[in-house]
Amino acid sequence: MAKALFFVASLLLYVLSQSSLAVATQRLDLVGSYKPIKNIDEPKIQSLGEFAVNEHNKQAKTQLHFQKVISGEMQIVAGTNYNLRLTALEGTDSRTYGTLVFTDLNNKNNLINFFDVPN
């Protein structure tokens, strides 16, 4: 009886350790590498694009008007990097821009880079 109980306990520990390892491996896949943003129309993603345009306007003393985020990818680090492509109006011309926004662990956004993407 003791051998059977020991066997069942050992088997249970093995199964649990394997499932924990699989979950940890899946989480490691998320950390460090850029992954495409699946729902680019999500309000949070669109607001990050608007934040980037507003911050760029403050820093560069421009008057771009945010239109929408058109594509992007994210990287989980000690926070999250959002590498976005967005459109904004410069006067009456719609132009494409690239931006990198870092959201720290306190959920504070920081504009890292903002640049014109040639057509």
Short mmCIF file of N, CA and C in Angstrom, two decimals:
data_model
loop_
_atom_site.label_atom_id
_atom_site.label_comp_id
_atom_site.label_asym_id
_atom_site.label_seq_id
_atom_site.Cartn_x
_atom_site.Cartn_y
_atom_site.Cartn_z
N MET A 1 0.83 -1.20 0.00
CA MET A 1 0.00 0.00 0.00
C MET A 1 0.87 1.26 0.00
N ALA A 2 1.93 1.26 0.78
CA ALA A 2 2.81 2.43 0.86
C ALA A 2 3.50 2.66 -0.47
N LYS A 3 3.90 1.56 -1.16
CA LYS A 3 4.56 1.70 -2.47
C LYS A 3 3.59 2.30 -3.49
N ALA A 4 2.34 1.87 -3.47
CA ALA A 4 1.34 2.39 -4.39
C ALA A 4 1.08 3.87 -4.12
N LEU A 5 1.01 4.27 -2.87
CA LEU A 5 0.80 5.67 -2.50
C LEU A 5 2.00 6.51 -2.93
N PHE A 6 3.21 5.99 -2.72
CA PHE A 6 4.42 6.68 -3.13
C PHE A 6 4.44 6.86 -4.65
N PHE A 7 4.05 5.83 -5.40
CA PHE A 7 4.01 5.89 -6.86
C PHE A 7 3.03 6.95 -7.33
N VAL A 8 1.83 6.98 -6.75
CA VAL A 8 0.81 7.96 -7.14
C VAL A 8 1.29 9.38 -6.82
N ALA A 9 1.90 9.57 -5.66
CA ALA A 9 2.41 10.89 -5.28
C ALA A 9 3.52 11.33 -6.23
N SER A 10 4.41 10.41 -6.58
CA SER A 10 5.51 10.72 -7.50
C SER A 10 4.97 11.08 -8.88
N LEU A 11 4.00 10.33 -9.34
CA LEU A 11 3.39 10.58 -10.64
C LEU A 11 2.71 11.95 -10.65
N LEU A 12 2.00 12.28 -9.59
CA LEU A 12 1.33 13.56 -9.48
C LEU A 12 2.34 14.71 -9.48
N LEU A 13 3.43 14.58 -8.76
CA LEU A 13 4.47 15.61 -8.75
C LEU A 13 5.09 15.78 -10.13
N TYR A 14 5.30 14.70 -10.83
CA TYR A 14 5.86 14.77 -12.18
C TYR A 14 4.92 15.52 -13.12
N VAL A 15 3.65 15.18 -13.10
CA VAL A 15 2.67 15.83 -13.97
C VAL A 15 2.59 17.32 -13.66
N LEU A 16 2.54 17.67 -12.38
CA LEU A 16 2.48 19.08 -11.99
C LEU A 16 3.72 19.84 -12.42
N SER A 17 4.89 19.23 -12.29
CA SER A 17 6.12 19.92 -12.69
C SER A 17 6.17 20.14 -14.19
N GLN A 18 5.67 19.18 -14.97
CA GLN A 18 5.66 19.33 -16.42
C GLN A 18 4.70 20.43 -16.86
N SER A 19 3.53 20.52 -16.23
CA SER A 19 2.58 21.57 -16.62
C SER A 19 3.10 22.94 -16.19
N SER A 20 3.78 23.03 -15.05
CA SER A 20 4.38 24.30 -14.62
C SER A 20 5.48 24.72 -15.58
N LEU A 21 6.26 23.77 -16.05
CA LEU A 21 7.32 24.06 -17.00
C LEU A 21 6.74 24.56 -18.32
N ALA A 22 5.64 23.97 -18.77
CA ALA A 22 5.01 24.41 -20.03
C ALA A 22 4.49 25.83 -19.90
N VAL A 23 3.86 26.17 -18.77
CA VAL A 23 3.36 27.52 -18.55
C VAL A 23 4.51 28.51 -18.49
N ALA A 24 5.58 28.18 -17.79
CA ALA A 24 6.74 29.07 -17.69
C ALA A 24 7.37 29.28 -19.06
N THR A 25 7.44 28.25 -19.87
CA THR A 25 8.01 28.38 -21.21
C THR A 25 7.15 29.28 -22.08
N GLN A 26 5.82 29.16 -21.98
CA GLN A 26 4.94 30.03 -22.74
C GLN A 26 5.11 31.48 -22.32
N ARG A 27 5.27 31.73 -21.04
CA ARG A 27 5.46 33.11 -20.57
C ARG A 27 6.80 33.66 -21.04
N LEU A 28 7.82 32.84 -21.08
CA LEU A 28 9.13 33.30 -21.55
C LEU A 28 9.06 33.70 -23.01
N ASP A 29 8.20 33.03 -23.79
CA ASP A 29 8.04 33.40 -25.20
C ASP A 29 7.53 34.84 -25.34
N LEU A 30 6.77 35.30 -24.35
CA LEU A 30 6.20 36.64 -24.41
C LEU A 30 7.23 37.71 -24.06
N VAL A 31 8.20 37.38 -23.25
CA VAL A 31 9.16 38.36 -22.75
C VAL A 31 10.32 38.50 -23.73
N GLY A 32 10.65 39.76 -24.07
CA GLY A 32 11.86 40.03 -24.83
C GLY A 32 11.70 40.21 -26.32
N SER A 33 10.87 39.44 -26.96
CA SER A 33 10.76 39.57 -28.41
C SER A 33 9.49 40.35 -28.76
N TYR A 34 9.55 41.04 -29.90
CA TYR A 34 8.38 41.80 -30.36
C TYR A 34 7.34 40.83 -30.93
N LYS A 35 6.10 41.08 -30.58
CA LYS A 35 4.96 40.30 -31.08
C LYS A 35 3.97 41.25 -31.73
N PRO A 36 3.35 40.86 -32.84
CA PRO A 36 2.35 41.73 -33.47
C PRO A 36 1.19 42.01 -32.52
N ILE A 37 0.67 43.23 -32.59
CA ILE A 37 -0.52 43.58 -31.81
C ILE A 37 -1.71 43.03 -32.58
N LYS A 38 -2.48 42.16 -31.94
CA LYS A 38 -3.57 41.48 -32.63
C LYS A 38 -4.75 42.39 -32.93
N ASN A 39 -5.15 43.21 -31.96
CA ASN A 39 -6.31 44.08 -32.17
C ASN A 39 -5.85 45.53 -32.16
N ILE A 40 -5.43 46.01 -33.31
CA ILE A 40 -4.88 47.36 -33.44
C ILE A 40 -5.93 48.43 -33.15
N ASP A 41 -7.21 48.08 -33.28
CA ASP A 41 -8.29 49.04 -33.03
C ASP A 41 -8.68 49.14 -31.56
N GLU A 42 -8.03 48.36 -30.71
CA GLU A 42 -8.31 48.41 -29.27
C GLU A 42 -8.09 49.84 -28.76
N PRO A 43 -9.02 50.35 -27.96
CA PRO A 43 -8.90 51.73 -27.48
C PRO A 43 -7.55 52.04 -26.81
N LYS A 44 -6.99 51.10 -26.06
CA LYS A 44 -5.70 51.34 -25.41
C LYS A 44 -4.61 51.61 -26.44
N ILE A 45 -4.59 50.86 -27.54
CA ILE A 45 -3.57 51.03 -28.57
C ILE A 45 -3.77 52.37 -29.28
N GLN A 46 -5.01 52.70 -29.60
CA GLN A 46 -5.28 53.98 -30.25
C GLN A 46 -4.90 55.15 -29.33
N SER A 47 -5.15 55.01 -28.03
CA SER A 47 -4.79 56.09 -27.12
C SER A 47 -3.27 56.24 -26.99
N LEU A 48 -2.52 55.14 -27.13
CA LEU A 48 -1.06 55.24 -27.14
C LEU A 48 -0.57 56.03 -28.36
N GLY A 49 -1.23 55.83 -29.49
CA GLY A 49 -0.88 56.60 -30.69
C GLY A 49 -1.19 58.07 -30.50
N GLU A 50 -2.33 58.36 -29.92
CA GLU A 50 -2.70 59.75 -29.65
C GLU A 50 -1.73 60.38 -28.66
N PHE A 51 -1.34 59.62 -27.63
CA PHE A 51 -0.34 60.10 -26.68
C PHE A 51 0.96 60.46 -27.39
N ALA A 52 1.41 59.58 -28.30
CA ALA A 52 2.67 59.81 -29.02
C ALA A 52 2.61 61.10 -29.83
N VAL A 53 1.52 61.33 -30.53
CA VAL A 53 1.38 62.55 -31.33
C VAL A 53 1.37 63.78 -30.43
N ASN A 54 0.61 63.72 -29.34
CA ASN A 54 0.54 64.86 -28.42
C ASN A 54 1.89 65.17 -27.79
N GLU A 55 2.63 64.14 -27.38
CA GLU A 55 3.95 64.35 -26.80
C GLU A 55 4.92 64.91 -27.83
N HIS A 56 4.85 64.36 -29.05
CA HIS A 56 5.71 64.87 -30.11
C HIS A 56 5.41 66.35 -30.37
N ASN A 57 4.14 66.70 -30.40
CA ASN A 57 3.76 68.11 -30.61
C ASN A 57 4.37 69.01 -29.53
N LYS A 58 4.34 68.55 -28.28
CA LYS A 58 4.92 69.35 -27.19
C LYS A 58 6.43 69.51 -27.36
N GLN A 59 7.09 68.38 -27.66
CA GLN A 59 8.55 68.38 -27.73
C GLN A 59 9.07 69.11 -28.97
N ALA A 60 8.43 68.91 -30.11
CA ALA A 60 8.92 69.47 -31.38
C ALA A 60 8.20 70.76 -31.76
N LYS A 61 7.24 71.15 -30.93
CA LYS A 61 6.44 72.36 -31.21
C LYS A 61 5.79 72.30 -32.60
N THR A 62 5.16 71.15 -32.87
CA THR A 62 4.43 70.95 -34.11
C THR A 62 2.94 70.92 -33.81
N GLN A 63 2.13 70.80 -34.85
CA GLN A 63 0.69 70.74 -34.68
C GLN A 63 0.09 69.60 -35.48
N LEU A 64 0.64 68.41 -35.29
CA LEU A 64 0.07 67.24 -35.96
C LEU A 64 -1.26 66.89 -35.29
N HIS A 65 -2.17 66.31 -36.08
CA HIS A 65 -3.46 65.87 -35.55
C HIS A 65 -3.58 64.37 -35.76
N PHE A 66 -3.64 63.64 -34.65
CA PHE A 66 -3.72 62.18 -34.67
C PHE A 66 -4.93 61.71 -35.46
N GLN A 67 -4.70 60.69 -36.33
CA GLN A 67 -5.81 60.04 -37.03
C GLN A 67 -6.05 58.65 -36.45
N LYS A 68 -5.07 57.73 -36.64
CA LYS A 68 -5.25 56.40 -36.08
C LYS A 68 -3.95 55.61 -36.15
N VAL A 69 -3.84 54.62 -35.27
CA VAL A 69 -2.75 53.64 -35.33
C VAL A 69 -3.13 52.64 -36.40
N ILE A 70 -2.19 52.36 -37.32
CA ILE A 70 -2.50 51.45 -38.43
C ILE A 70 -1.82 50.09 -38.29
N SER A 71 -0.75 50.01 -37.50
CA SER A 71 -0.10 48.72 -37.26
C SER A 71 0.81 48.86 -36.06
N GLY A 72 1.24 47.74 -35.52
CA GLY A 72 2.15 47.81 -34.39
C GLY A 72 2.53 46.46 -33.85
N GLU A 73 3.54 46.52 -33.00
CA GLU A 73 3.99 45.33 -32.29
C GLU A 73 4.39 45.75 -30.89
N MET A 74 4.40 44.77 -29.99
CA MET A 74 4.73 45.07 -28.61
C MET A 74 5.79 44.13 -28.09
N GLN A 75 6.56 44.62 -27.12
CA GLN A 75 7.63 43.85 -26.50
C GLN A 75 7.50 44.01 -24.99
N ILE A 76 7.39 42.87 -24.30
CA ILE A 76 7.29 42.91 -22.86
C ILE A 76 8.70 42.86 -22.28
N VAL A 77 9.03 43.88 -21.51
CA VAL A 77 10.31 43.98 -20.81
C VAL A 77 9.95 44.31 -19.36
N ALA A 78 10.66 45.19 -18.69
CA ALA A 78 10.24 45.67 -17.37
C ALA A 78 9.25 46.79 -17.63
N GLY A 79 8.12 46.43 -18.20
CA GLY A 79 7.12 47.33 -18.76
C GLY A 79 6.82 46.82 -20.15
N THR A 80 6.33 47.69 -21.02
CA THR A 80 6.01 47.26 -22.39
C THR A 80 6.43 48.33 -23.38
N ASN A 81 7.14 47.91 -24.43
CA ASN A 81 7.46 48.78 -25.56
C ASN A 81 6.39 48.58 -26.62
N TYR A 82 5.88 49.67 -27.15
CA TYR A 82 4.91 49.63 -28.25
C TYR A 82 5.55 50.32 -29.45
N ASN A 83 5.84 49.54 -30.48
CA ASN A 83 6.39 50.05 -31.73
C ASN A 83 5.21 50.20 -32.69
N LEU A 84 4.81 51.45 -32.94
CA LEU A 84 3.56 51.70 -33.67
C LEU A 84 3.80 52.46 -34.96
N ARG A 85 2.95 52.21 -35.95
CA ARG A 85 2.84 53.04 -37.15
C ARG A 85 1.47 53.69 -37.07
N LEU A 86 1.45 54.99 -37.31
CA LEU A 86 0.19 55.72 -37.19
C LEU A 86 0.10 56.76 -38.30
N THR A 87 -1.10 57.27 -38.49
CA THR A 87 -1.29 58.37 -39.43
C THR A 87 -1.71 59.60 -38.63
N ALA A 88 -1.25 60.75 -39.13
CA ALA A 88 -1.60 62.03 -38.52
C ALA A 88 -1.66 63.07 -39.61
N LEU A 89 -2.48 64.08 -39.39
CA LEU A 89 -2.58 65.17 -40.34
C LEU A 89 -1.54 66.23 -40.03
N GLU A 90 -0.82 66.62 -41.08
CA GLU A 90 0.06 67.78 -41.00
C GLU A 90 -0.57 68.80 -41.94
N GLY A 91 -1.29 69.73 -41.37
CA GLY A 91 -2.13 70.61 -42.20
C GLY A 91 -3.27 69.77 -42.75
N THR A 92 -3.33 69.68 -44.08
CA THR A 92 -4.37 68.85 -44.71
C THR A 92 -3.81 67.54 -45.25
N ASP A 93 -2.49 67.35 -45.11
CA ASP A 93 -1.84 66.13 -45.62
C ASP A 93 -1.80 65.04 -44.57
N SER A 94 -2.29 63.85 -44.94
CA SER A 94 -2.19 62.70 -44.05
C SER A 94 -0.82 62.06 -44.27
N ARG A 95 -0.08 61.90 -43.19
CA ARG A 95 1.26 61.33 -43.27
C ARG A 95 1.38 60.16 -42.32
N THR A 96 2.34 59.29 -42.61
CA THR A 96 2.58 58.12 -41.77
C THR A 96 3.81 58.37 -40.90
N TYR A 97 3.69 57.99 -39.64
CA TYR A 97 4.78 58.17 -38.68
C TYR A 97 5.02 56.86 -37.94
N GLY A 98 6.23 56.70 -37.49
CA GLY A 98 6.59 55.60 -36.61
C GLY A 98 6.85 56.15 -35.23
N THR A 99 6.56 55.37 -34.22
CA THR A 99 6.81 55.82 -32.86
C THR A 99 7.10 54.63 -31.96
N LEU A 100 7.85 54.90 -30.92
CA LEU A 100 8.10 53.91 -29.87
C LEU A 100 7.66 54.53 -28.56
N VAL A 101 6.68 53.89 -27.92
CA VAL A 101 6.17 54.34 -26.62
C VAL A 101 6.47 53.24 -25.62
N PHE A 102 7.07 53.63 -24.50
CA PHE A 102 7.35 52.70 -23.41
C PHE A 102 6.35 52.96 -22.29
N THR A 103 5.64 51.90 -21.86
CA THR A 103 4.75 51.99 -20.71
C THR A 103 5.42 51.26 -19.55
N ASP A 104 5.74 52.00 -18.47
CA ASP A 104 6.46 51.38 -17.37
C ASP A 104 5.51 50.57 -16.48
N LEU A 105 6.07 49.98 -15.45
CA LEU A 105 5.29 49.10 -14.58
C LEU A 105 4.25 49.86 -13.76
N ASN A 106 4.38 51.19 -13.69
CA ASN A 106 3.38 52.02 -13.02
C ASN A 106 2.34 52.54 -14.01
N ASN A 107 2.38 52.02 -15.23
CA ASN A 107 1.44 52.38 -16.30
C ASN A 107 1.62 53.81 -16.79
N LYS A 108 2.83 54.35 -16.67
CA LYS A 108 3.14 55.69 -17.16
C LYS A 108 3.76 55.55 -18.55
N ASN A 109 3.23 56.32 -19.51
CA ASN A 109 3.73 56.28 -20.88
C ASN A 109 4.88 57.26 -21.07
N ASN A 110 5.86 56.82 -21.87
CA ASN A 110 7.02 57.65 -22.19
C ASN A 110 7.27 57.56 -23.69
N LEU A 111 7.36 58.71 -24.35
CA LEU A 111 7.67 58.73 -25.77
C LEU A 111 9.18 58.56 -25.93
N ILE A 112 9.59 57.51 -26.61
CA ILE A 112 11.01 57.22 -26.81
C ILE A 112 11.47 57.73 -28.17
N ASN A 113 10.64 57.56 -29.19
CA ASN A 113 11.03 57.95 -30.54
C ASN A 113 9.79 58.30 -31.36
N PHE A 114 9.94 59.22 -32.28
CA PHE A 114 8.85 59.61 -33.18
C PHE A 114 9.51 60.06 -34.48
N PHE A 115 9.10 59.47 -35.59
CA PHE A 115 9.77 59.78 -36.86
C PHE A 115 8.82 59.64 -38.04
N ASP A 116 9.15 60.38 -39.09
CA ASP A 116 8.40 60.36 -40.34
C ASP A 116 8.74 59.06 -41.09
N VAL A 117 7.73 58.38 -41.61
CA VAL A 117 7.93 57.19 -42.42
C VAL A 117 7.72 57.58 -43.88
N PRO A 118 8.78 57.56 -44.69
CA PRO A 118 8.63 57.94 -46.10
C PRO A 118 7.64 57.03 -46.83
N ASN A 119 6.91 57.61 -47.74
CA ASN A 119 5.93 56.82 -48.53
C ASN A 119 6.60 55.95 -49.54
#
